[in-house]
Amino acid sequence: MALVFVAASGHSPSAAASAFWEGAFGDRTAFATTLEQAIPLMFVALAWIIAFNAGRFHVGFPGQIMVAGTVIGAIALTFSAPRVVQLPLAIVGGMIGGAAYAGVMAWLWARFGVNEILSSLLLNFIAFEYLAWIVRGPLQEPMHVQPSTDILKGTARWPILLTDTSLKWDLFLVPFLVVGMVFLLKRTRLGMRIRMVGASEPVARHAGVRTVRMGVYAMLISGALAGLAASSLLLAGDAPEMTDDFESFVGFHGIAVALLARNSPIGVIPAAILFSALTQGSTLVEALVGVSSAVADITQGIVILLVLSATTILYFLRSSRRGIVRTARAPEASVSRPEAG
Amino acid sequence: MTILAAYGPFDAIFLGSVLILTTPILIAAVGEMISERAGVLNVGLEGMMLAGAFFSYWATWRSGNLGVGLLVGIAAGAAFGVIMGVVSIEARANQIVAGVGINIVAIGLVTFVYDQVFGSRALVTVGRIHTWDIPLLSDIPGIGKAVFANSPLVFLAFLLVPASWFLLYRTKWGLSIRAAGELPVAADAAGVSVRRVQWTGLLVAASLAGLAGAFLSIDQLGLYRNGLSGGRGYLALVAVIFGRWHPSGVLGASLALGGTTALALRLQSQGDVPPEVWMVIGVIGAVAAALATRTAINRGRSPAAPLVALGLAIAGFVLYATAPSLDLPDQLWRSLPYLIALVVLAGPGGAVRMPSHLTIPYRRGT
């Protein structure tokens, strides 16, 4: 499909295709970059999945990543400590930052019944302005020219996993978190209660589950995972400093990755790699063949829309074949207001 | 030009820039309000606006005709509305993610076509829409030129407000729209096609978003550059929420968003915050406190909202009296409308006004 656009621009599709493959998976360096860029997408996708299971459809990942980024930036800039201290501190700080910002949304929802889709949308804008101010104010580089911080301390950054590539050790967080998410959802009381609330709020309430509390927990965990994505972006990314656009749509693309994976924690891994490959491949296509890398955006967007339509239609087809009359579980919970008490 | 009734940074030029900055937000927000009242949340507004901005510019450049440009801009927005409708109304997919997808596709497509067509050329400007001077009114000294000598699209934006009110509350079509967003089962039972109503609402929103984009490119600037919409589509979404899904609320919210953007632009060039700004904040806080107190007493609600407004008023007056030397970041001013919108949502009855079936796909026979 992307090749259609390439052909439309008057370039050779075959040259573009081979350049694309080179850029995404061609050699060790290219594949390592694809993999590294996929990691924050996986974390955001997992963040979406936990909130989704509780029926809370927030879109606050960009904001949570940005706020977490400022915490990480502060920890990685203001002091020096051995890596075993500073790196974990920065990561945990980011997770707390992300969870705290998600906490604002959770509080507005639990206390005032503010729909989390709307509040997270607004909180994203506030976080954007806040980050823009942070990198032009308190944490600006010493020359006070660029809208970015100074170079983050090396002791706060992830060590390189494969020499001469951009792949860092944060890759090893991925299997741990994916398995952790499956375990949490399928094997723990908390996970089971969260899924009950997402499946049917009234039933969960009758079963004695504190539905509001479960929604809040899910949103906090979700925010912490978004904060983790921020730490991978900043402490394992290629840029040595924090700019006001370091988030670079990871927060929204992560949602698309989760949908592509059909909300399966394990499926998140291939889906994120596919998404990342699209971006990486088209970067080389632009450099070698001269086709605008905007083609990657078009393709990613079309993939989102197609997968979204296909999965929803399949869902309805399957449920009607079983003869079960039910509405889509997902949207039903999306506007449920917390009950008082 | 003689400037009457200037108050610190609040002069006729400021008023004029508020109107111009409000216009694209208001045009898109009115459409989005109609769509959301029908139950479709269209996050793709930003992408539709960008598409409208680019394609209207392209068409104007090719045809040399602004009318053609405007129509193409509207059509570009509507085309993305069709995609949104197929995904969200026909396939009943999650509207928010569909909107995010629309934004990504639109931004990618526009960047791609722009690179193809204009990438190697120097910046081309096209003719802009002429301003209309409304007779007599534009001769009012001071504000006349700023308010009544503007592009016809500015006047159109403000006319859309009463027009949308009439449509929503005084026509059968408006009733169907509101029913589709509030209780689609009832609308269905009454013989209204929820699908068709949602489609029309969505297409109105998409077309107006395209028009708002065209306003930015071929009306205000006469040129296009990447990222021209600059988040105004998202601001329009905020205006609908902040305006509580009602035409007059959406007008007020759009003006507030345009006003704070204009203020942020104006204060960017100045160091300290002029004391007049504090005075205006104090007065707005006092008026809001009075209104909120009346509502709280009439409806027996908690005194939280009036107290917040009263605090704002007191803070404004104290800062005016002390006139501290404060160099506040302009990001603070820009985030102000979002903060206020959050407070409004959390305030008494804030969330209740939301169309109760917003973002929920309707499925017959369940």
XYZ file of C-alpha atoms in Angstrom:
707
model
C 0.000 0.000 0.000
C 2.825 2.356 0.862
C 4.344 1.414 -2.501
C 1.368 3.016 -4.226
C 2.373 6.336 -2.720
C 5.979 5.736 -3.679
C 4.973 5.024 -7.262
C 2.736 8.095 -7.234
C 5.732 10.223 -6.384
C 7.587 8.948 -9.434
C 10.185 6.790 -7.729
C 10.939 3.152 -8.287
C 8.863 1.047 -5.900
C 11.388 -1.787 -5.929
C 14.254 0.522 -4.978
C 12.081 1.936 -2.209
C 11.103 -1.509 -0.987
C 14.680 -2.691 -0.745
C 15.716 0.563 0.949
C 12.829 0.107 3.355
C 13.958 -3.401 4.230
C 17.539 -2.171 4.635
C 16.416 0.598 6.956
C 14.219 -1.536 9.141
C 15.924 -4.939 9.294
C 18.874 -4.707 6.888
C 21.755 -5.177 9.256
C 22.591 -5.379 12.923
C 22.532 -1.594 13.427
C 19.258 -1.085 11.617
C 17.495 -3.908 13.414
C 18.846 -2.764 16.777
C 17.449 0.721 16.172
C 14.073 -0.701 15.148
C 14.013 -2.787 18.319
C 15.080 0.057 20.594
C 12.438 2.397 19.185
C 9.799 -0.284 19.677
C 10.402 -0.524 23.439
C 8.597 2.682 24.536
C 5.722 1.748 22.205
C 5.412 -1.597 23.995
C 5.260 0.089 27.397
C 2.547 2.501 26.287
C 0.620 -0.383 24.722
C 0.776 -2.276 28.022
C -0.361 0.908 29.779
C -3.391 1.018 27.477
C -4.128 -2.672 28.043
C -4.356 -2.420 31.834
C -6.641 0.620 31.633
C -8.672 -1.063 28.876
C -9.225 -4.125 31.049
C -10.754 -1.909 33.720
C -12.942 -0.203 31.102
C -11.116 3.093 31.495
C -10.261 4.456 28.068
C -7.999 7.332 28.837
C -5.748 8.893 26.198
C -3.425 10.624 28.650
C -0.234 8.785 27.704
C 1.425 11.769 25.959
C 0.861 13.962 29.012
C 2.023 11.284 31.435
C 5.162 10.696 29.351
C 5.931 14.423 29.311
C 5.428 14.910 33.045
C 7.437 11.767 33.800
C 10.120 13.122 31.465
C 10.527 16.264 33.546
C 11.009 14.155 36.693
C 13.538 11.947 34.899
C 15.285 15.025 33.514
C 15.540 16.584 36.959
C 17.019 13.389 38.438
C 19.407 12.906 35.514
C 20.664 16.499 35.549
C 20.843 17.844 39.062
C 23.305 15.438 40.653
C 25.812 12.704 39.907
C 25.765 9.286 41.494
C 26.956 5.831 40.493
C 24.823 4.250 37.792
C 23.409 1.589 40.131
C 21.865 4.440 42.129
C 21.030 7.113 39.582
C 19.540 5.007 36.784
C 17.032 3.119 38.978
C 16.212 6.374 40.744
C 15.473 8.080 37.421
C 13.328 5.165 36.239
C 11.335 4.934 39.457
C 11.041 8.724 39.538
C 9.598 8.655 36.043
C 7.110 5.945 36.955
C 5.994 7.916 39.995
C 5.720 11.053 37.881
C 3.580 9.279 35.299
C 1.405 7.666 37.963
C 1.002 10.984 39.784
C -0.169 12.725 36.622
C -2.549 9.840 35.897
C -3.632 10.304 39.516
C -5.014 13.759 38.695
C -7.198 12.184 36.027
C -8.168 9.317 38.341
C -9.067 11.740 41.121
C -11.200 13.900 38.823
C -12.993 10.759 37.697
C -13.473 9.142 41.107
C -14.357 12.309 42.996
C -16.259 14.377 40.433
C -17.247 11.871 37.771
C -15.261 13.699 35.075
C -15.007 11.487 32.002
C -11.387 10.325 31.768
C -11.231 10.666 27.971
C -11.999 14.364 28.185
C -9.856 15.101 31.230
C -6.851 13.214 29.861
C -7.150 15.138 26.604
C -7.043 18.418 28.527
C -4.240 17.203 30.795
C -2.160 16.387 27.703
C -2.250 20.049 26.690
C -1.349 21.228 30.170
C 1.565 18.771 30.268
C 2.735 20.004 26.876
C 2.829 23.627 28.040
C 4.494 22.545 31.285
C 7.224 20.636 29.425
C 7.686 23.559 27.002
C 8.255 25.791 30.013
C 10.571 23.330 31.813
C 12.961 23.073 28.854
C 12.943 26.861 28.393
C 13.060 27.639 32.100
C 14.311 25.646 35.080
C 16.014 22.842 33.146
C 17.219 24.739 30.094
C 20.744 24.148 28.831
C 23.292 26.615 30.237
C 23.532 28.707 27.058
C 19.770 29.475 27.250
C 19.292 29.277 23.494
C 17.804 25.901 22.583
C 14.463 24.656 23.920
C 16.178 21.649 25.454
C 17.986 20.546 28.584
C 21.698 20.049 29.022
C 23.085 16.613 28.127
C 21.703 14.073 30.586
C 24.298 12.532 32.916
C 25.781 9.325 31.537
C 25.287 7.592 34.885
C 21.528 7.977 34.491
C 21.442 6.412 31.051
C 20.911 2.789 30.120
C 24.145 1.008 29.136
C 24.473 -0.183 25.561
C 23.581 -3.821 24.998
C 25.007 -4.387 21.522
C 28.200 -2.503 20.759
C 27.987 0.111 17.978
C 24.187 0.036 17.962
C 21.555 2.006 19.802
C 20.089 -1.040 21.531
C 20.262 -0.656 25.310
C 19.689 -2.935 28.260
C 16.133 -1.688 28.749
C 15.195 -4.413 26.269
C 15.289 -6.820 29.203
C 12.451 -4.963 30.892
C 10.151 -6.062 28.064
C 9.742 -9.817 28.757
C 9.579 -9.046 32.462
C 6.746 -6.553 32.010
C 4.827 -8.576 29.434
C 4.840 -11.650 31.661
C 4.113 -9.442 34.647
C 1.069 -7.981 32.898
C -0.297 -11.407 31.945
C 0.285 -12.620 35.500
C -1.325 -9.532 37.023
C -4.427 -9.812 34.862
C -4.889 -13.564 34.897
C -3.387 -14.782 38.163
C -3.918 -12.157 40.836
C -6.960 -10.999 42.768
C -6.317 -7.410 41.761
C -6.165 -8.330 38.081
C -9.303 -10.404 38.283
C -11.197 -7.588 39.999
C -9.956 -5.094 37.434
C -11.199 -7.343 34.633
C -14.540 -7.837 36.375
C -15.075 -4.087 36.588
C -14.199 -3.714 32.926
C -16.466 -6.560 31.846
C -19.504 -5.468 33.796
C -19.484 -2.756 36.385
C -22.857 -3.599 37.985
C -21.955 -7.274 38.320
C -18.611 -6.419 39.874
C -20.315 -4.070 42.320
C -22.821 -6.720 43.340
C -19.945 -9.126 43.852
C -18.528 -6.709 46.391
C -15.721 -5.301 44.293
C -14.886 -1.675 44.988
C -15.319 -0.642 41.380
C -14.121 2.959 41.695
C -10.993 1.868 43.532
C -10.218 -0.713 40.830
C -10.597 1.951 38.124
C -8.229 4.233 40.031
C -5.662 1.440 40.484
C -5.790 0.599 36.787
C -5.255 4.236 35.820
C -2.333 4.601 38.251
C -0.600 1.473 36.938
C -1.265 2.743 33.428
C 0.368 6.077 34.266
C 3.387 4.357 35.809
C 3.885 2.332 32.619
C 3.657 5.524 30.560
C 6.337 6.937 32.871
C 8.455 3.891 32.121
C 8.065 4.611 28.408
C 9.384 8.113 29.119
C 12.461 6.674 30.808
C 13.184 4.486 27.795
C 12.728 7.443 25.453
C 15.073 9.685 27.415
C 17.590 7.312 28.976
C 17.900 4.809 26.128
C 17.083 7.020 23.141
C 19.576 8.442 20.708
C 19.171 12.084 21.716
C 21.478 12.920 24.632
C 19.176 15.633 26.021
C 15.484 16.272 26.650
C 13.705 18.485 24.123
C 10.125 19.732 24.184
C 9.142 17.183 21.522
C 10.847 14.067 22.904
C 7.444 12.395 23.239
C 7.140 12.297 19.414
C 3.655 10.729 19.257
C 4.723 7.600 21.169
C 1.730 8.129 23.468
C -0.795 7.872 20.635
C 1.068 5.341 18.525
C 1.246 3.079 21.578
C -2.560 2.913 21.611
C -2.479 1.829 17.977
C 0.077 -0.853 18.836
C -2.207 -2.190 21.573
C -5.104 -2.359 19.122
C -2.965 -4.042 16.510
C -2.076 -6.597 19.195
C -5.800 -6.899 19.943
C -5.089 -5.982 23.546
C -2.957 -9.037 24.152
C 0.147 -8.258 26.243
C 2.213 -10.782 24.296
C 0.973 -9.537 20.929
C 2.283 -6.111 21.850
C 5.859 -7.207 21.061
C 5.448 -8.013 17.326
C 2.970 -5.146 16.867
C 5.393 -2.589 18.289
C 8.259 -3.934 16.188
C 6.086 -3.654 13.063
C 5.199 -0.067 13.904
C 8.768 0.861 14.667
C 9.976 -0.820 11.462
C 7.586 1.332 9.431
C 9.169 4.479 10.841
C 12.767 3.261 10.622
C 12.419 1.813 7.138
C 10.865 4.917 5.668
C 13.603 7.090 7.142
C 16.151 5.274 4.990
C 13.799 5.327 2.010
C 13.722 9.101 2.294
C 17.502 9.306 2.528
C 18.274 6.889 -0.334
C 15.371 7.110 -2.754
C 14.084 10.555 -1.869
C 10.507 9.624 -1.061
C 9.068 11.722 1.753
C 9.049 9.751 5.016
C 5.526 11.054 5.530
C 4.561 7.852 3.701
C 5.245 6.044 6.977
C 2.685 8.229 8.747
C 0.101 7.533 6.053
C 0.730 3.804 6.263
C 0.650 3.739 10.061
C -2.586 5.695 10.105
C -4.210 3.428 7.522
C -3.038 0.362 9.465
C -4.693 1.778 12.586
C -7.989 2.440 10.808
C -8.058 -0.930 9.020
C -7.123 -2.974 12.080
C -9.594 -1.034 14.166
C -12.462 -1.620 11.751
C -11.524 -5.246 11.166
C -11.260 -6.210 14.830
C -14.523 -4.509 15.725
C -16.397 -6.113 12.843
C -14.911 -9.517 13.694
C -15.956 -9.042 17.294
C -19.547 -8.357 16.329
C -19.623 -11.198 13.806
C -18.350 -13.674 16.353
C -20.722 -12.599 19.090
C -23.713 -12.707 16.764
C -22.742 -16.155 15.499
C -22.716 -17.400 19.066
C -26.187 -15.969 19.343
C -25.235 -13.909 22.304
C -26.993 -10.583 22.381
C -24.682 -8.104 23.881
C -23.289 -4.721 23.089
C -19.595 -4.111 22.724
C -18.189 -4.427 26.179
C -15.562 -1.844 25.590
C -17.644 1.227 24.860
C -20.309 0.367 27.398
C -17.961 0.933 30.281
C -16.424 4.005 28.761
C -18.900 6.488 30.107
C -19.907 4.747 33.284
C -19.672 7.186 36.114
C -18.358 6.063 39.456
C -21.103 5.497 41.993
C -20.875 7.544 45.118
C -19.338 5.865 48.130
C -5.706 55.511 14.224
C -7.159 56.826 17.404
C -7.596 54.165 19.984
C -10.497 54.619 22.330
C -11.002 52.667 25.507
C -7.547 51.090 25.571
C -6.754 49.495 28.893
C -3.121 48.469 29.151
C -2.566 45.671 26.653
C -6.305 45.444 26.021
C -6.761 47.764 23.061
C -8.504 47.636 19.690
C -5.640 45.729 18.102
C -5.922 43.137 20.846
C -9.665 42.875 20.242
C -9.041 42.374 16.542
C -6.504 39.615 17.147
C -8.883 37.902 19.595
C -11.556 37.782 16.880
C -9.164 36.425 14.267
C -7.698 33.814 16.619
C -11.182 32.810 17.780
C -12.584 32.331 14.273
C -10.970 28.986 13.251
C -11.589 27.518 16.717
C -15.207 28.650 16.688
C -15.966 27.372 13.167
C -14.571 23.928 13.976
C -16.075 23.857 17.463
C -19.633 24.552 16.293
C -19.409 21.617 13.892
C -17.852 19.383 16.501
C -20.577 20.323 18.970
C -23.239 19.133 16.520
C -21.336 15.899 15.926
C -20.888 15.240 19.634
C -24.543 15.994 20.328
C -25.250 13.210 17.837
C -22.914 10.955 19.820
C -19.794 11.002 17.654
C -16.602 12.312 19.222
C -14.367 13.409 16.370
C -10.768 13.616 17.610
C -9.679 13.775 13.959
C -10.604 17.476 13.866
C -6.957 18.546 13.800
C -6.160 16.384 10.777
C -9.311 17.521 8.964
C -8.384 21.137 9.627
C -4.870 20.607 8.293
C -6.259 18.891 5.194
C -8.637 21.812 4.652
C -5.775 24.283 5.030
C -3.502 22.524 2.558
C -5.971 21.457 -0.119
C -7.704 24.843 -0.215
C -4.303 26.473 -0.696
C -3.347 23.999 -3.404
C -6.649 24.447 -5.236
C -6.407 28.228 -5.013
C -2.894 28.122 -6.391
C -3.908 25.850 -9.282
C -7.158 27.583 -10.172
C -6.409 31.126 -9.097
C -9.901 31.245 -7.672
C -10.537 31.629 -3.945
C -14.083 30.276 -4.224
C -12.769 27.022 -5.681
C -10.148 26.962 -2.909
C -12.778 27.309 -0.202
C -14.926 24.546 -1.677
C -11.957 22.197 -2.038
C -10.947 22.907 1.567
C -14.427 21.995 2.790
C -14.429 18.889 0.588
C -11.035 17.798 1.954
C -12.343 17.992 5.510
C -15.504 16.139 4.510
C -13.482 13.401 2.777
C -11.773 12.582 6.057
C -15.205 12.771 7.677
C -16.325 9.984 5.339
C -13.395 7.798 6.438
C -14.176 8.564 10.078
C -17.821 7.682 9.501
C -17.044 4.369 7.824
C -14.757 3.366 10.684
C -16.724 4.707 13.635
C -20.379 4.586 12.546
C -20.403 1.674 10.085
C -17.707 -0.525 11.654
C -18.532 0.827 15.154
C -14.895 1.054 16.122
C -13.547 3.027 19.062
C -14.036 6.671 18.067
C -11.044 8.057 19.889
C -8.550 5.695 18.330
C -10.201 6.183 14.932
C -9.755 9.926 15.368
C -6.110 9.475 16.282
C -5.699 7.349 13.157
C -7.380 10.056 11.035
C -4.974 12.633 12.411
C -1.936 10.511 11.590
C -3.161 9.752 8.061
C -4.116 13.369 7.375
C -0.847 14.820 8.638
C 1.115 12.202 6.681
C -0.885 12.680 3.493
C -0.699 16.463 3.573
C 3.046 16.437 4.296
C 3.568 13.919 1.489
C 1.586 15.850 -1.119
C 3.125 19.143 -0.016
C 6.623 17.690 -0.433
C 5.683 16.349 -3.863
C 4.085 19.527 -5.171
C 5.839 22.372 -3.396
C 8.921 20.656 -1.995
C 11.317 22.021 -4.587
C 9.595 25.378 -5.088
C 10.100 28.627 -3.252
C 7.222 29.594 -0.984
C 4.244 30.573 -3.135
C 1.663 32.964 -1.809
C -1.863 33.075 -3.175
C -4.392 35.873 -3.099
C -6.230 36.270 0.187
C -9.915 36.749 0.798
C -10.761 40.457 0.875
C -12.067 41.976 4.061
C -15.562 43.301 4.189
C -16.097 46.713 5.697
C -19.574 46.751 7.131
C -20.952 50.232 6.372
C -21.429 52.615 9.313
C -20.344 50.064 11.941
C -16.772 49.938 10.640
C -16.610 53.731 10.995
C -16.996 53.565 14.772
C -13.813 55.142 16.083
C -11.448 52.746 17.820
C -13.063 49.347 17.685
C -14.897 49.785 14.372
C -12.049 48.742 12.114
C -10.965 45.933 14.444
C -14.398 44.353 14.695
C -16.410 45.269 11.617
C -13.746 45.264 8.913
C -12.829 41.608 8.756
C -12.898 38.643 6.444
C -16.424 37.400 5.694
C -15.412 34.111 7.337
C -14.982 35.912 10.661
C -18.562 37.153 10.470
C -19.705 33.731 9.305
C -18.081 32.085 12.333
C -20.060 34.236 14.728
C -23.262 33.749 12.715
C -22.806 29.996 13.018
C -23.538 30.261 16.747
C -27.188 31.405 16.553
C -27.629 29.254 13.436
C -26.493 26.121 15.274
C -28.686 27.003 18.240
C -31.684 27.302 15.946
C -30.834 24.025 14.222
C -30.338 22.091 17.444
C -33.234 23.430 19.475
C -35.846 24.608 16.988
C -35.843 22.064 14.180
C -36.851 18.449 13.897
C -33.388 17.597 12.629
C -31.865 19.129 15.753
C -34.166 17.064 17.916
C -33.046 13.899 16.124
C -29.418 14.903 16.624
C -29.871 15.408 20.333
C -31.865 12.207 20.678
C -29.196 10.213 18.850
C -26.570 11.350 21.306
C -28.721 11.145 24.398
C -30.927 8.087 23.969
C -30.427 6.447 20.573
C -32.857 3.628 21.388
C -35.660 6.158 21.784
C -34.658 7.944 18.604
C -34.681 4.629 16.805
C -38.077 3.723 18.208
C -39.415 7.082 17.039
C -38.429 6.191 13.496
C -35.245 8.230 13.300
C -32.306 6.606 11.587
C -29.572 7.007 14.169
C -26.987 6.071 11.568
C -28.083 8.767 9.147
C -28.297 11.413 11.848
C -24.816 10.601 13.101
C -23.481 10.669 9.557
C -24.888 14.150 8.916
C -23.581 15.435 12.259
C -20.135 14.044 11.571
C -20.033 15.414 8.025
C -21.070 18.870 9.239
C -18.206 18.741 11.748
C -15.707 17.540 9.136
C -16.748 20.126 6.528
C -16.573 22.975 9.021
C -13.144 21.748 10.169
C -12.043 21.909 6.520
C -13.460 25.435 6.271
C -11.629 26.448 9.457
C -8.408 25.137 7.917
C -9.074 27.074 4.714
C -9.517 30.200 6.830
C -5.994 29.721 8.195
C -4.289 29.220 4.838
C -6.087 31.191 2.145
C -7.670 33.820 4.360
C -5.198 34.729 7.076
C -1.839 33.954 5.494
C -2.257 33.365 1.779
C 0.200 30.497 2.103
C 0.579 27.045 3.586
C 3.361 25.553 5.653
C 3.589 22.234 7.461
C 1.863 22.138 10.830
C -0.197 25.229 10.001
C -3.191 24.135 12.069
C -0.900 24.135 15.118
C -3.234 22.314 17.514
C -6.277 24.495 16.778
C -8.310 21.365 16.061
C -7.610 20.147 19.566
C -8.487 23.607 20.892
C -11.858 23.280 19.152
C -12.403 19.965 20.965
C -11.585 21.725 24.230
C -14.003 24.532 23.348
C -16.851 22.025 22.975
C -16.123 20.415 26.348
C -15.490 23.757 28.042
C -18.641 25.178 26.437
C -20.653 22.242 27.768
C -22.028 21.186 24.381
C -24.187 24.325 24.062
C -23.867 27.021 21.341
C -23.534 29.963 23.723
C -21.084 28.034 25.884
C -19.043 27.091 22.830
C -18.965 30.762 21.778
C -17.748 31.830 25.222
C -15.190 29.044 25.372
C -13.848 29.814 21.891
C -13.521 33.492 22.815
C -11.720 32.525 26.020
C -9.320 30.292 24.074
C -8.761 32.956 21.400
C -8.379 35.599 24.108
C -5.765 33.720 26.119
C -3.836 32.889 22.929
C -3.889 36.572 21.971
C -2.830 37.518 25.505
C 0.015 34.994 25.469
C 1.189 36.444 22.131
C 0.947 39.986 23.447
C 2.712 39.303 26.745
C 5.482 37.364 25.000
C 7.090 40.614 23.924
C 6.741 42.263 27.328
C 8.724 41.419 30.422
C 6.564 41.979 33.466
C 2.874 41.280 33.492
C 1.065 44.627 33.137
C -1.145 45.337 36.187
C -4.175 45.797 33.933
C -4.082 42.039 33.303
C -4.530 41.378 37.027
C -7.420 43.841 37.137
C -9.174 42.034 34.288
C -8.617 38.661 35.990
C -10.031 40.131 39.211
C -13.139 41.449 37.461
C -13.717 38.167 35.594
C -13.300 36.272 38.885
C -15.766 38.582 40.644
C -18.392 38.212 37.909
C -17.919 34.431 37.880
C -18.191 34.356 41.680
C -21.437 36.300 41.575
C -22.929 34.041 38.900
C -21.751 30.858 40.636
C -23.118 32.026 43.993
C -26.517 32.637 42.435
C -26.533 29.158 40.891
C -25.301 27.566 44.123
C -28.037 29.249 46.183
C -30.789 28.614 43.649
C -29.984 24.958 43.244
C -28.632 24.243 46.723
C -25.254 23.136 45.461
C -21.976 23.065 47.323
C -20.176 26.423 47.631
C -16.959 25.080 46.043
C -17.350 26.781 42.649
C -18.173 30.273 44.009
C -15.278 29.980 46.453
C -12.827 29.116 43.667
C -14.069 32.078 41.617
C -13.908 34.354 44.669
C -10.330 33.241 45.308
C -9.491 34.115 41.695
C -11.073 37.565 42.090
C -9.205 38.280 45.340
C -5.918 37.067 43.847
C -6.459 39.322 40.826
C -7.186 42.429 42.905
C -4.313 41.777 45.339
C -1.867 41.345 42.471
C -3.236 44.532 40.863
C -2.739 46.489 44.081
C 0.749 45.164 44.766
C 1.793 45.060 41.078
C 4.679 42.677 41.651
C 7.419 42.453 39.069
C 6.556 39.044 37.663
C 7.842 37.619 34.426
C 5.454 34.714 34.029
C 6.110 32.179 31.284
C 3.678 32.518 28.393
C 3.095 28.758 28.615
C 1.187 29.496 31.828
C -1.240 31.737 29.974
C -1.615 29.169 27.262
C -2.417 26.350 29.675
C -4.966 28.524 31.494
C -7.949 27.643 29.249
C -7.323 23.915 29.749
C -7.169 24.355 33.516
C -10.393 26.340 33.485
C -12.017 23.703 31.280
C -11.031 21.005 33.793
C -12.476 23.038 36.670
C -15.701 23.565 34.693
C -15.932 19.815 34.021
C -15.352 18.998 37.682
C -17.740 21.741 38.820
C -21.377 21.147 39.764
C -23.212 19.622 36.839
C -20.144 19.864 34.641
C -20.055 16.250 33.592
C -23.820 15.836 33.523
C -24.207 17.958 30.390
C -22.172 15.526 28.320
C -24.339 13.733 25.736
C -24.772 10.466 27.570
C -24.101 8.280 24.551
C -21.007 10.137 23.386
C -18.435 7.693 21.929
C -20.805 4.737 22.264
C -21.500 3.150 18.883
C -25.187 2.471 18.347
C -26.268 -0.965 17.300
C -29.818 -1.706 16.298
C -31.696 -4.633 17.719
C -29.815 -5.164 20.951
